[in-house]
């Protein structure tokens, strides 16, 4: 299905990453946004609140982030594409109902414009230190999908992609941007609506009484069950069976949690999106995501000019982690480098998958600013030795 | 001629249309007030002759939180305290549905208190049925924001000393357009109140005082569930339109019941549409629901 032209601001614009996220959501057909102001994500909510009234959407400023996250789950079950955005402490508050979204297998999109933490931390300055919280922030075992745009243009595109993934895999999808991308203003080209491909929700074609909210399927994703059609279905955050009924025992827990994990793992190759450059003959591969993948460019260019065989991988998706690719590379290269604005979160995954087969390096710091290219360059020099 | 028992047995339970019979027996204790409260909701829905395909129930966590799981309706058992914001999202997506929040005092008033007052303030068209048993029952009888002063609980073993909330006053002062309180004994009056609440456009709040004989009554030596029902019988005072400052419930005090508030006020969606028209004139199309999708 193509985007509705009414929702698409086709043309070239000068937008910051946050406004671009909002335009991406609108183009994707989002019609409900429950949000709560928090720096540096607020402009997404502001833009949506400006644009929605004439597009038939509802923006509601909820009383807190707990309610924001709960409201988008409710509206998604009402059949409406739904989104929220947040930063820092707001992300912590949303983790409770993010888990409910995972458990109820509810499509929706949550944008986290990351700032420095912990606690109130650096409200106005960037960080990438919520990456492990994105992965494990709600209690229990589950898999997530998280995307990391590096620019306003990519913010627009990846929010649309996030909506498509959320509908396809019937789960909340995270867009992990940061203050730098969120507040950076660049050219954003919004294509004509007919060039924007949208995935519509798959609903059950079974009759009331026959359809199950968590019906087992070969691809691990159950079609949704529509409200108000006589299905009289039940869903619960408790461990449940295919009918959605709570069953409190180890056997049902195993099936329930396995479904949440398997539906992402089964499709990991399809979900994982890496942009590789010069990796084929590389001795050193440098990995980064979001703004950090742009910040490394001068250092990589200088190293290559000096004849260092360095390849790079930009992780457009961070979760699920590209485990297979990193294991492959670890057997071939001298070193792998991870550049991220934290003290080693996604680095730990890279290091685990390298499994001692190559050296691993972290270029990390506590956030507040992007990396200094000199630190990146020095690490490359060290890694190639 | 004597009649055989089999001839009198009905093949269908009278509430079968509204209950998930495959989930019965329920988990509630004998003499719990939830049984009659759920019966009142079922009776209200039947009497209103609503198309049951268009009614949804949302619950939070706790004994009352399990109600959603027993009603044969589209039903959602959500997180602790978040039934109201979940229901808000559902209502905005599908304003054509009747969305009923059915949960307990701990869920709606303590952990979910902020959502209750803000959703009442916005006058979102939801019906909230709050079963108040004065205690956290599911977790074993801890003190609640509704526990009367001096009442004992698992975490107020020497008697509660915190001021409890006065729920009708809280709901009304936050903006609810319909506020009533009945006990689990007043089944017919409660049914009428639920009917009125469901029919009322805007945020309706029905408090149901309900016995918890397993915990509240046992910890306070108040006797059985039946004794509590007798207590409600002897101590409930019908005071329609009462001054809500005077409907506090003290330990084993008289319980003011009745319809306290029934006023007209534009709903959240009415106000949103009014705001849209104010800002954009004819360019604004009144909101009639989300993207449908199904």
XYZ file of C-alpha atoms in Angstrom:
679
model
C 0.000 0.000 0.000
C 1.183 3.533 -0.790
C 1.143 6.493 1.583
C -1.866 8.807 1.482
C -0.837 11.991 -0.408
C -2.721 14.071 2.190
C -0.180 12.971 4.793
C 2.974 13.517 2.765
C 4.740 16.880 2.526
C 6.410 16.058 -0.770
C 9.339 18.346 -1.564
C 12.675 19.557 -0.248
C 12.641 20.920 3.276
C 15.066 22.301 5.800
C 14.122 20.284 8.885
C 15.680 19.138 12.102
C 15.728 15.463 13.002
C 12.829 15.782 15.401
C 10.531 17.466 12.865
C 11.641 14.869 10.328
C 10.589 12.089 12.755
C 7.170 13.722 13.035
C 6.840 13.985 9.239
C 7.877 10.349 8.908
C 5.177 9.295 11.354
C 2.528 11.370 9.576
C 3.562 10.000 6.179
C 3.375 6.476 7.618
C -0.265 7.100 8.496
C 0.138 7.579 12.251
C -3.124 9.010 13.610
C -2.623 8.850 17.351
C 0.224 10.337 19.325
C 0.259 10.240 23.137
C 3.208 12.246 24.384
C 4.753 14.084 27.293
C 7.191 16.982 26.920
C 10.814 16.153 27.603
C 14.023 17.608 26.225
C 15.405 16.911 23.653
C 12.472 15.065 22.058
C 9.701 17.629 22.540
C 9.752 19.062 19.010
C 8.410 15.757 17.668
C 5.292 16.144 19.806
C 5.042 19.853 18.927
C 5.187 19.201 15.193
C 2.618 16.407 15.434
C 0.288 18.644 17.484
C 0.559 21.320 14.757
C -0.034 18.942 11.864
C -2.646 16.512 13.174
C -5.839 18.618 13.467
C -6.330 18.968 9.717
C -5.251 15.405 9.000
C -7.795 13.665 11.225
C -5.221 12.585 13.789
C -5.267 13.035 17.556
C -2.362 14.378 19.544
C -2.861 14.205 23.270
C -0.413 15.444 25.841
C -0.737 12.807 28.514
C -0.129 13.322 32.222
C 3.145 11.394 32.170
C 5.159 8.902 30.132
C 3.524 5.918 31.822
C 0.210 7.082 30.417
C 1.697 8.044 27.033
C 2.970 4.543 26.430
C -0.243 2.918 27.730
C -2.387 5.186 25.536
C -0.602 4.265 22.304
C -1.097 0.567 23.067
C -4.827 1.162 23.593
C -5.154 3.138 20.371
C -3.179 0.559 18.426
C -5.628 -2.117 19.581
C -8.307 0.281 18.378
C -6.804 -0.146 14.901
C -4.884 3.115 14.656
C -1.195 3.545 13.893
C 0.244 5.067 17.042
C 3.450 6.640 18.238
C 5.125 8.353 21.152
C 8.492 9.961 21.700
C 10.603 10.598 24.755
C 14.103 11.073 26.163
C 16.110 10.208 29.266
C 13.923 9.670 32.339
C 10.819 9.428 30.155
C 12.253 6.339 28.507
C 12.660 4.745 31.939
C 9.021 5.482 32.751
C 7.846 4.013 29.467
C 9.595 0.720 30.034
C 6.674 -0.672 32.055
C 4.162 -0.403 29.246
C 6.764 -1.019 26.560
C 6.877 -4.478 28.149
C 3.087 -4.698 27.937
C 3.361 -3.785 24.255
C 5.870 -6.597 23.753
C 3.681 -9.047 25.688
C 0.435 -8.073 23.929
C 2.348 -8.016 20.602
C 1.132 -4.525 19.830
C 2.380 -2.589 16.806
C 3.517 0.963 17.662
C 6.582 3.153 17.377
C 8.552 4.808 20.163
C 11.244 7.377 19.379
C 13.916 7.983 22.006
C 15.928 11.126 21.351
C 18.813 10.155 23.599
C 20.473 12.610 25.967
C 23.200 12.108 28.550
C 22.268 10.164 31.679
C 21.925 8.667 34.229
C 18.964 10.338 35.920
C 18.325 13.912 34.769
C 21.843 13.912 33.324
C 22.319 16.208 30.341
C 18.854 17.215 29.075
C 20.186 19.354 26.228
C 23.229 17.342 25.159
C 23.545 14.076 23.262
C 24.209 10.552 24.441
C 23.827 7.016 23.161
C 23.727 5.415 26.565
C 20.148 4.101 26.424
C 21.050 1.351 23.979
C 21.118 -1.431 26.546
C 17.973 -0.038 28.139
C 16.370 -0.260 24.706
C 17.443 -3.894 24.622
C 16.652 -4.915 28.192
C 14.854 -2.008 29.839
C 11.581 -3.722 30.622
C 11.720 -6.738 32.896
C 11.712 -10.256 31.501
C 13.058 -11.934 28.375
C 12.157 -10.650 24.918
C 13.668 -9.373 21.695
C 13.435 -5.846 20.348
C 13.916 -4.034 17.088
C 15.796 -0.734 17.332
C 16.810 1.597 14.506
C 19.360 4.428 14.720
C 19.078 7.303 12.217
C 22.173 9.413 11.543
C 20.472 12.467 10.020
C 17.145 14.279 9.623
C 16.695 12.567 6.241
C 17.210 9.164 7.783
C 14.976 10.101 10.736
C 12.135 10.635 8.273
C 12.832 7.376 6.469
C 13.475 5.203 9.497
C 10.316 6.262 11.327
C 8.341 5.046 8.301
C 10.420 1.874 8.262
C 9.783 1.450 12.011
C 6.020 1.613 11.435
C 6.317 -1.008 8.713
C 8.400 -3.298 10.918
C 6.006 -2.847 13.822
C 3.043 -3.888 11.689
C 4.934 -6.730 10.051
C 6.237 -8.273 13.251
C 3.374 -7.089 15.452
C 5.477 -5.420 18.094
C 6.628 -2.015 19.366
C 9.659 -0.762 17.414
C 12.217 1.686 18.791
C 13.845 4.536 16.908
C 16.949 5.427 18.909
C 18.052 8.843 17.748
C 19.944 11.388 19.876
C 20.002 15.083 20.732
C 22.508 15.783 17.999
C 20.435 14.243 15.196
C 17.218 15.540 16.750
C 18.367 19.168 16.754
C 20.485 19.102 13.604
C 18.847 20.943 10.707
C 19.549 19.651 7.220
C 17.920 19.162 3.881
C 15.192 16.541 3.988
C 13.720 15.329 0.741
C 10.235 13.956 1.159
C 9.300 11.839 -1.845
C 5.893 11.730 -3.509
C 3.357 9.614 -1.637
C 3.352 6.939 -4.320
C 7.019 6.270 -3.621
C 6.380 5.583 0.065
C 5.537 1.949 0.619
C 3.489 1.218 3.740
C 2.788 -2.161 5.257
C -0.725 -2.557 6.502
C -1.660 -4.558 9.542
C -2.519 -8.172 8.965
C -5.851 -9.059 10.534
C -7.198 -12.531 11.024
C -9.618 -13.737 8.378
C -11.170 -16.203 10.804
C -14.674 -15.855 12.159
C -15.525 -14.869 15.722
C -15.150 -17.915 17.926
C -12.406 -19.321 15.708
C -9.819 -16.559 15.707
C -7.190 -16.549 18.446
C -5.249 -13.423 19.388
C -1.943 -15.330 19.514
C -2.548 -18.016 16.956
C 0.572 -20.002 16.086
C 1.735 -19.405 12.511
C 4.645 -20.677 10.452
C 6.325 -17.274 10.375
C 5.919 -16.763 14.117
C 3.714 -13.673 13.744
C 0.026 -14.035 14.587
C -2.392 -11.864 12.633
C -4.087 -9.227 14.798
C -7.639 -9.686 15.933
C -9.844 -6.645 15.296
C -11.837 -4.976 18.051
C -15.584 -4.413 17.720
C -16.153 -7.270 15.282
C -17.694 -9.791 17.626
C -14.516 -11.718 18.371
C -14.882 -10.909 22.064
C -11.219 -11.687 22.534
C -9.205 -11.346 25.707
C -5.588 -10.275 26.012
C -3.490 -9.959 29.144
C -0.022 -8.958 30.280
C 0.020 -12.192 32.269
C 1.641 -15.216 30.684
C -1.019 -16.447 28.286
C -1.886 -19.181 25.839
C -2.879 -18.785 22.180
C -6.385 -17.778 23.244
C -4.944 -14.896 25.246
C -6.082 -16.499 28.489
C -3.747 -16.343 31.474
C -2.107 -19.673 32.274
C 0.380 -19.503 35.093
C 2.781 -22.378 34.607
C 6.248 -23.041 33.233
C 5.031 -24.738 30.064
C 2.913 -21.791 28.928
C 5.646 -19.362 29.944
C 8.074 -21.244 27.720
C 5.743 -21.071 24.708
C 4.789 -17.433 25.310
C 8.322 -16.113 25.767
C 9.696 -18.279 22.954
C 7.169 -16.751 20.585
C 8.317 -13.226 21.500
C 11.966 -14.184 20.997
C 11.568 -16.431 17.966
C 9.538 -14.031 15.856
C 12.462 -11.594 15.854
C 15.248 -14.170 15.657
C 13.562 -16.083 12.826
C 13.521 -12.918 10.756
C 16.785 -11.395 11.998
C 18.472 -11.577 8.570
C 15.569 -9.711 7.063
C 15.419 -7.107 9.842
C 19.136 -6.403 10.216
C 20.214 -3.479 8.072
C 23.895 -2.704 7.800
C 25.584 -0.284 5.459
C 29.068 -1.578 4.751
C 31.904 0.221 3.032
C 35.349 -1.105 2.120
C 34.859 -4.143 4.343
C 35.892 -6.831 1.831
C 39.669 -6.464 2.133
C 39.694 -4.627 5.468
C 42.201 -5.333 8.228
C 40.246 -3.210 10.629
C 36.502 -2.665 10.653
C 34.994 0.273 12.489
C 31.358 -0.004 13.557
C 29.064 2.807 14.638
C 25.412 3.816 14.615
C 23.413 7.029 14.620
C 25.378 10.277 14.743
C 28.601 8.436 15.622
C 28.615 6.814 12.192
C 29.007 10.279 10.663
C 31.461 11.592 13.212
C 34.005 8.872 12.395
C 34.238 9.881 8.721
C 37.208 12.324 8.870
C 39.280 9.855 10.889
C 38.444 6.953 8.559
C 39.227 9.087 5.493
C 42.598 10.095 6.906
C 43.443 6.499 7.786
C 42.533 5.266 4.330
C 44.585 8.039 2.751
C 47.507 6.740 4.754
C 46.940 3.291 3.274
C 45.271 1.669 6.295
C 42.848 -0.980 5.143
C 39.876 0.115 7.160
C 36.294 -0.798 6.423
C 33.212 0.544 8.101
C 29.829 -0.723 9.086
C 27.029 1.650 9.852
C 24.389 -0.124 11.871
C 21.026 1.195 10.734
C 19.490 -1.434 13.007
C 21.252 -1.957 16.316
C 18.838 -4.552 17.687
C 18.687 -7.370 16.768
C 22.483 -7.303 16.873
C 24.233 -8.452 13.662
C 25.744 -11.403 15.452
C 26.388 -13.523 12.360
C 28.185 -10.749 10.489
C 30.405 -9.840 13.423
C 31.366 -13.508 13.964
C 32.279 -13.783 10.278
C 34.394 -10.646 10.319
C 36.123 -11.535 13.574
C 37.729 -14.499 11.825
C 39.083 -12.286 9.061
C 40.156 -8.931 10.492
C 42.821 -7.847 12.962
C 40.470 -5.650 14.942
C 36.945 -4.441 15.324
C 36.228 -0.966 16.667
C 32.927 0.269 18.107
C 32.337 4.013 18.356
C 29.425 5.020 20.563
C 28.550 7.781 23.022
C 28.601 5.610 26.117
C 31.105 3.530 28.019
C 30.606 0.366 26.018
C 27.053 -0.937 25.526
C 26.753 -2.184 21.959
C 30.531 -2.702 22.184
C 29.875 -5.531 24.645
C 27.809 -7.344 22.032
C 30.476 -6.839 19.391
C 33.135 -8.095 21.804
C 31.022 -11.129 22.738
C 30.516 -12.063 19.096
C 34.190 -11.499 18.259
C 34.786 -14.276 20.804
C 38.515 -13.579 21.067
C 39.108 -14.116 17.343
C 40.239 -10.526 16.822
C 41.078 -7.578 18.999
C 38.194 -5.294 19.921
C 38.306 -1.601 20.728
C 35.820 0.816 22.153
C 35.898 4.515 21.401
C 33.495 5.647 24.032
C 32.811 8.471 26.408
C 30.071 9.533 28.787
C 28.128 11.706 26.317
C 27.496 15.451 26.138
C 29.271 15.858 22.828
C 30.041 13.773 19.784
C 33.417 12.064 19.531
C 36.607 13.894 18.842
C 37.886 12.645 15.468
C 41.405 12.480 16.941
C 40.321 9.830 19.457
C 38.800 7.798 16.642
C 41.933 8.185 14.484
C 44.272 7.187 17.330
C 42.222 4.070 18.001
C 42.358 3.111 14.309
C 46.175 3.484 14.390
C 46.316 1.290 17.486
C 43.896 -1.278 16.056
C 45.819 -1.775 12.824
C 49.116 -2.546 14.563
C -47.001 -34.799 39.974
C -43.542 -34.172 41.257
C -41.046 -32.480 38.993
C -37.676 -34.028 38.314
C -34.665 -31.842 39.105
C -33.372 -32.242 35.537
C -36.489 -30.545 34.221
C -35.700 -27.452 36.244
C -32.048 -27.232 35.328
C -31.471 -24.612 32.677
C -29.127 -25.648 29.979
C -27.675 -22.203 29.746
C -26.439 -20.075 32.611
C -28.489 -16.852 32.522
C -25.316 -14.787 32.183
C -23.654 -17.053 29.683
C -23.924 -14.480 26.949
C -21.759 -12.127 28.969
C -19.333 -14.423 30.724
C -16.470 -16.496 29.440
C -17.876 -19.755 30.711
C -14.659 -21.531 29.693
C -12.876 -19.509 32.375
C -15.341 -20.265 35.169
C -14.828 -21.011 38.073
C -13.238 -17.641 38.734
C -10.391 -17.008 41.148
C -12.355 -14.847 43.598
C -12.963 -15.962 47.174
C -16.388 -17.015 48.404
C -18.363 -13.936 49.618
C -16.160 -11.512 47.640
C -18.174 -8.518 46.470
C -16.891 -8.843 42.921
C -19.435 -11.475 41.978
C -22.410 -9.234 42.524
C -20.612 -6.250 41.002
C -19.894 -8.182 37.807
C -23.517 -9.363 37.828
C -24.597 -5.727 38.046
C -22.465 -4.834 35.018
C -23.816 -7.805 33.061
C -27.378 -6.884 33.988
C -26.752 -3.261 33.028
C -25.427 -4.266 29.609
C -28.378 -6.575 29.017
C -30.926 -3.995 30.085
C -29.333 -1.320 27.914
C -29.679 -3.711 24.978
C -26.330 -2.603 23.653
C -24.714 -4.407 20.759
C -22.145 -6.306 22.789
C -19.715 -6.278 19.860
C -19.326 -2.590 20.581
C -18.477 -2.810 24.271
C -14.931 -3.233 25.564
C -13.707 -3.735 29.129
C -10.279 -2.678 30.347
C -8.864 -3.686 33.729
C -5.627 -3.069 35.573
C -4.075 -5.401 38.122
C -5.509 -6.906 41.286
C -8.553 -8.950 42.233
C -10.828 -6.533 40.379
C -8.284 -6.418 37.574
C -9.350 -9.941 36.714
C -12.828 -8.803 35.695
C -11.747 -8.172 32.088
C -10.801 -11.828 31.853
C -14.272 -13.071 32.742
C -16.438 -10.781 30.646
C -17.285 -12.128 27.199
C -16.463 -8.849 25.499
C -13.363 -7.505 23.787
C -11.347 -7.245 26.973
C -7.945 -6.046 28.046
C -6.022 -6.939 31.193
C -3.315 -4.272 31.271
C -0.609 -3.111 33.709
C -1.037 -1.966 37.293
C -2.702 1.442 37.335
C -2.689 1.967 33.571
C -6.142 0.720 32.646
C -7.422 4.290 32.239
C -4.749 5.587 29.810
C -4.963 2.336 27.830
C -8.743 2.782 27.689
C -8.282 6.428 26.665
C -6.240 5.356 23.637
C -8.794 2.715 22.757
C -11.670 5.183 23.086
C -9.982 7.817 20.928
C -9.208 5.243 18.253
C -12.757 3.905 18.352
C -15.153 6.503 19.801
C -18.054 4.375 18.545
C -17.308 1.731 21.196
C -18.412 1.879 24.821
C -15.229 1.494 26.832
C -15.625 0.461 30.461
C -12.758 0.486 32.937
C -13.350 -2.000 35.721
C -10.679 -2.071 38.389
C -9.952 -1.788 42.086
C -9.145 0.997 44.532
C -5.425 0.226 44.747
C -5.129 0.113 40.979
C -7.197 3.167 40.090
C -6.600 5.402 43.079
C -3.053 4.671 44.226
C -0.748 3.661 41.372
C -3.228 4.928 38.780
C -4.393 8.004 40.692
C -2.739 10.488 38.370
C -4.428 8.942 35.332
C -7.822 8.988 37.062
C -7.719 12.695 37.853
C -6.380 13.760 34.468
C -8.803 11.628 32.481
C -11.661 12.987 34.593
C -10.306 16.521 34.006
C -10.414 15.961 30.250
C -13.903 14.450 30.565
C -12.964 11.519 28.331
C -16.065 9.453 27.557
C -15.224 6.433 29.697
C -17.116 4.593 32.418
C -14.956 3.775 35.414
C -16.227 1.195 37.892
C -14.014 1.259 40.971
C -14.469 -1.616 43.395
C -13.332 -0.415 46.804
C -12.633 -3.150 49.344
C -10.431 -0.853 51.473
C -7.364 -3.037 50.972
C -4.862 -4.546 48.514
C -6.406 -7.973 48.322
C -4.535 -9.770 45.533
C -1.185 -9.240 47.236
C -2.412 -10.325 50.660
C -4.192 -7.464 52.381
C -1.897 -4.437 52.519
C -2.936 -0.892 53.393
C -4.545 1.096 50.556
C -5.224 4.807 49.985
C -8.814 3.922 50.870
C -8.125 2.059 54.130
C -10.036 3.838 56.938
C -8.036 5.202 59.876
C -7.503 2.523 62.574
C -8.308 -0.392 60.218
C -5.653 -3.085 60.283
C -3.952 -4.465 57.223
C -0.871 -6.567 56.530
C 1.217 -3.388 56.338
C -0.685 -1.376 58.942
C -0.638 -4.102 61.574
C -1.273 -1.647 64.440
C -4.061 0.173 62.638
C -3.866 2.576 59.695
C -3.042 6.180 60.591
C -3.071 7.767 57.108
C -6.019 9.825 55.863
C -7.835 7.880 53.139
C -9.179 9.394 49.935
C -12.834 10.276 49.620
C -13.351 8.806 46.139
C -16.577 10.560 45.061
C -15.086 13.921 46.097
C -11.847 13.107 44.254
C -13.632 12.084 41.052
C -16.084 14.985 41.107
C -13.496 17.637 41.876
C -11.324 16.264 39.067
C -14.135 16.778 36.574
C -16.278 13.609 36.425
C -19.782 14.301 35.112
C -21.398 11.314 36.790
C -20.454 10.080 40.260
C -22.297 7.454 42.275
C -21.494 5.117 45.133
C -23.280 1.926 46.070
C -22.310 -1.203 47.935
C -22.207 -4.742 46.611
C -25.460 -5.259 48.498
C -27.350 -2.696 46.415
C -27.424 -4.829 43.276
C -30.412 -3.186 41.601
C -29.396 0.365 42.422
C -25.845 -0.408 41.367
C -27.122 -1.816 38.076
C -29.083 1.389 37.461
C -26.018 3.472 38.299
C -23.856 1.478 35.868
C -26.505 1.897 33.183
C -26.588 5.641 33.748
C -22.799 5.816 33.786
C -22.467 3.928 30.500
C -25.115 6.074 28.856
C -23.641 9.336 30.127
C -21.338 11.076 27.644
C -18.137 11.944 29.483
C -16.194 10.607 32.415
C -18.398 8.591 34.777
C -17.243 7.150 38.055
C -19.066 4.512 40.071
C -17.571 3.473 43.398
C -18.677 0.078 44.678
C -18.029 -0.704 48.332
C -17.382 -4.433 48.370
C -16.628 -6.972 51.064
C -13.261 -8.709 51.259
C -13.881 -11.302 53.912
C -10.619 -13.158 53.323
C -8.425 -10.197 54.211
C -10.085 -6.957 55.270
C -12.781 -8.577 57.383
C -10.479 -11.238 58.834
C -7.668 -8.808 59.732
C -10.219 -6.531 61.395
C -12.337 -9.279 62.974
C -15.460 -8.077 61.172
C -16.913 -11.499 60.620
C -17.827 -13.175 57.359
C -18.829 -11.725 54.005
C -22.414 -12.101 55.077
C -21.717 -10.058 58.215
C -20.304 -7.296 55.998
C -23.405 -7.384 53.812
C -25.499 -7.044 56.974
C -23.294 -4.154 57.981
C -23.903 -2.450 54.628
C -27.619 -3.095 55.055
C -27.717 -1.488 58.475
C -25.260 1.334 57.824
C -25.730 2.526 54.263
C -27.524 5.833 54.060
C -28.948 6.898 50.717
C -28.035 10.535 50.175
C -28.505 11.480 46.539
C -26.785 14.737 45.720
C -24.968 14.767 49.057
C -22.332 17.370 49.833
C -19.305 15.332 48.787
C -17.171 16.762 51.578
C -19.395 14.740 53.878
C -19.208 11.330 52.231
C -15.891 10.234 53.786
C -15.853 6.682 55.036
C -14.454 6.207 58.526
C -13.750 2.860 60.100
C -17.094 1.035 60.390
C -18.911 4.348 59.985
C -22.150 4.980 58.155
C -21.661 4.773 54.371
C -23.282 7.498 52.303
C -24.490 5.982 49.027
C -26.420 7.366 46.083
C -26.059 9.349 42.926
C -23.944 12.327 43.839
C -23.149 14.030 40.552
C -24.967 13.977 37.213
C -24.116 17.033 35.155
C -23.650 17.946 31.496
C -20.276 18.982 30.153
C -18.672 18.664 26.713
C -16.523 15.545 26.392
C -12.866 15.452 25.430
C -13.729 14.817 21.791
C -16.416 17.563 21.824
C -13.824 19.982 23.176
C -11.223 18.887 20.654
C -13.699 19.458 17.837
C -14.644 22.828 19.239
C -10.968 23.769 19.442
C -10.401 22.595 15.875
C -13.303 24.685 14.594
C -12.146 27.698 16.581
C -8.691 27.472 15.046
C -9.451 26.365 11.485
C -13.127 27.114 10.816
C -14.663 25.000 8.068
C -11.316 23.536 7.111
C -11.525 21.405 10.261
C -13.454 18.160 9.991
C -14.963 16.901 13.232
C -13.054 13.884 14.510
C -14.921 10.672 14.035
C -12.377 8.006 14.841
C -8.971 6.828 13.816
C -7.758 5.232 10.631
C -10.109 2.289 11.091
C -7.683 -0.225 9.749
C -10.067 -3.093 10.314
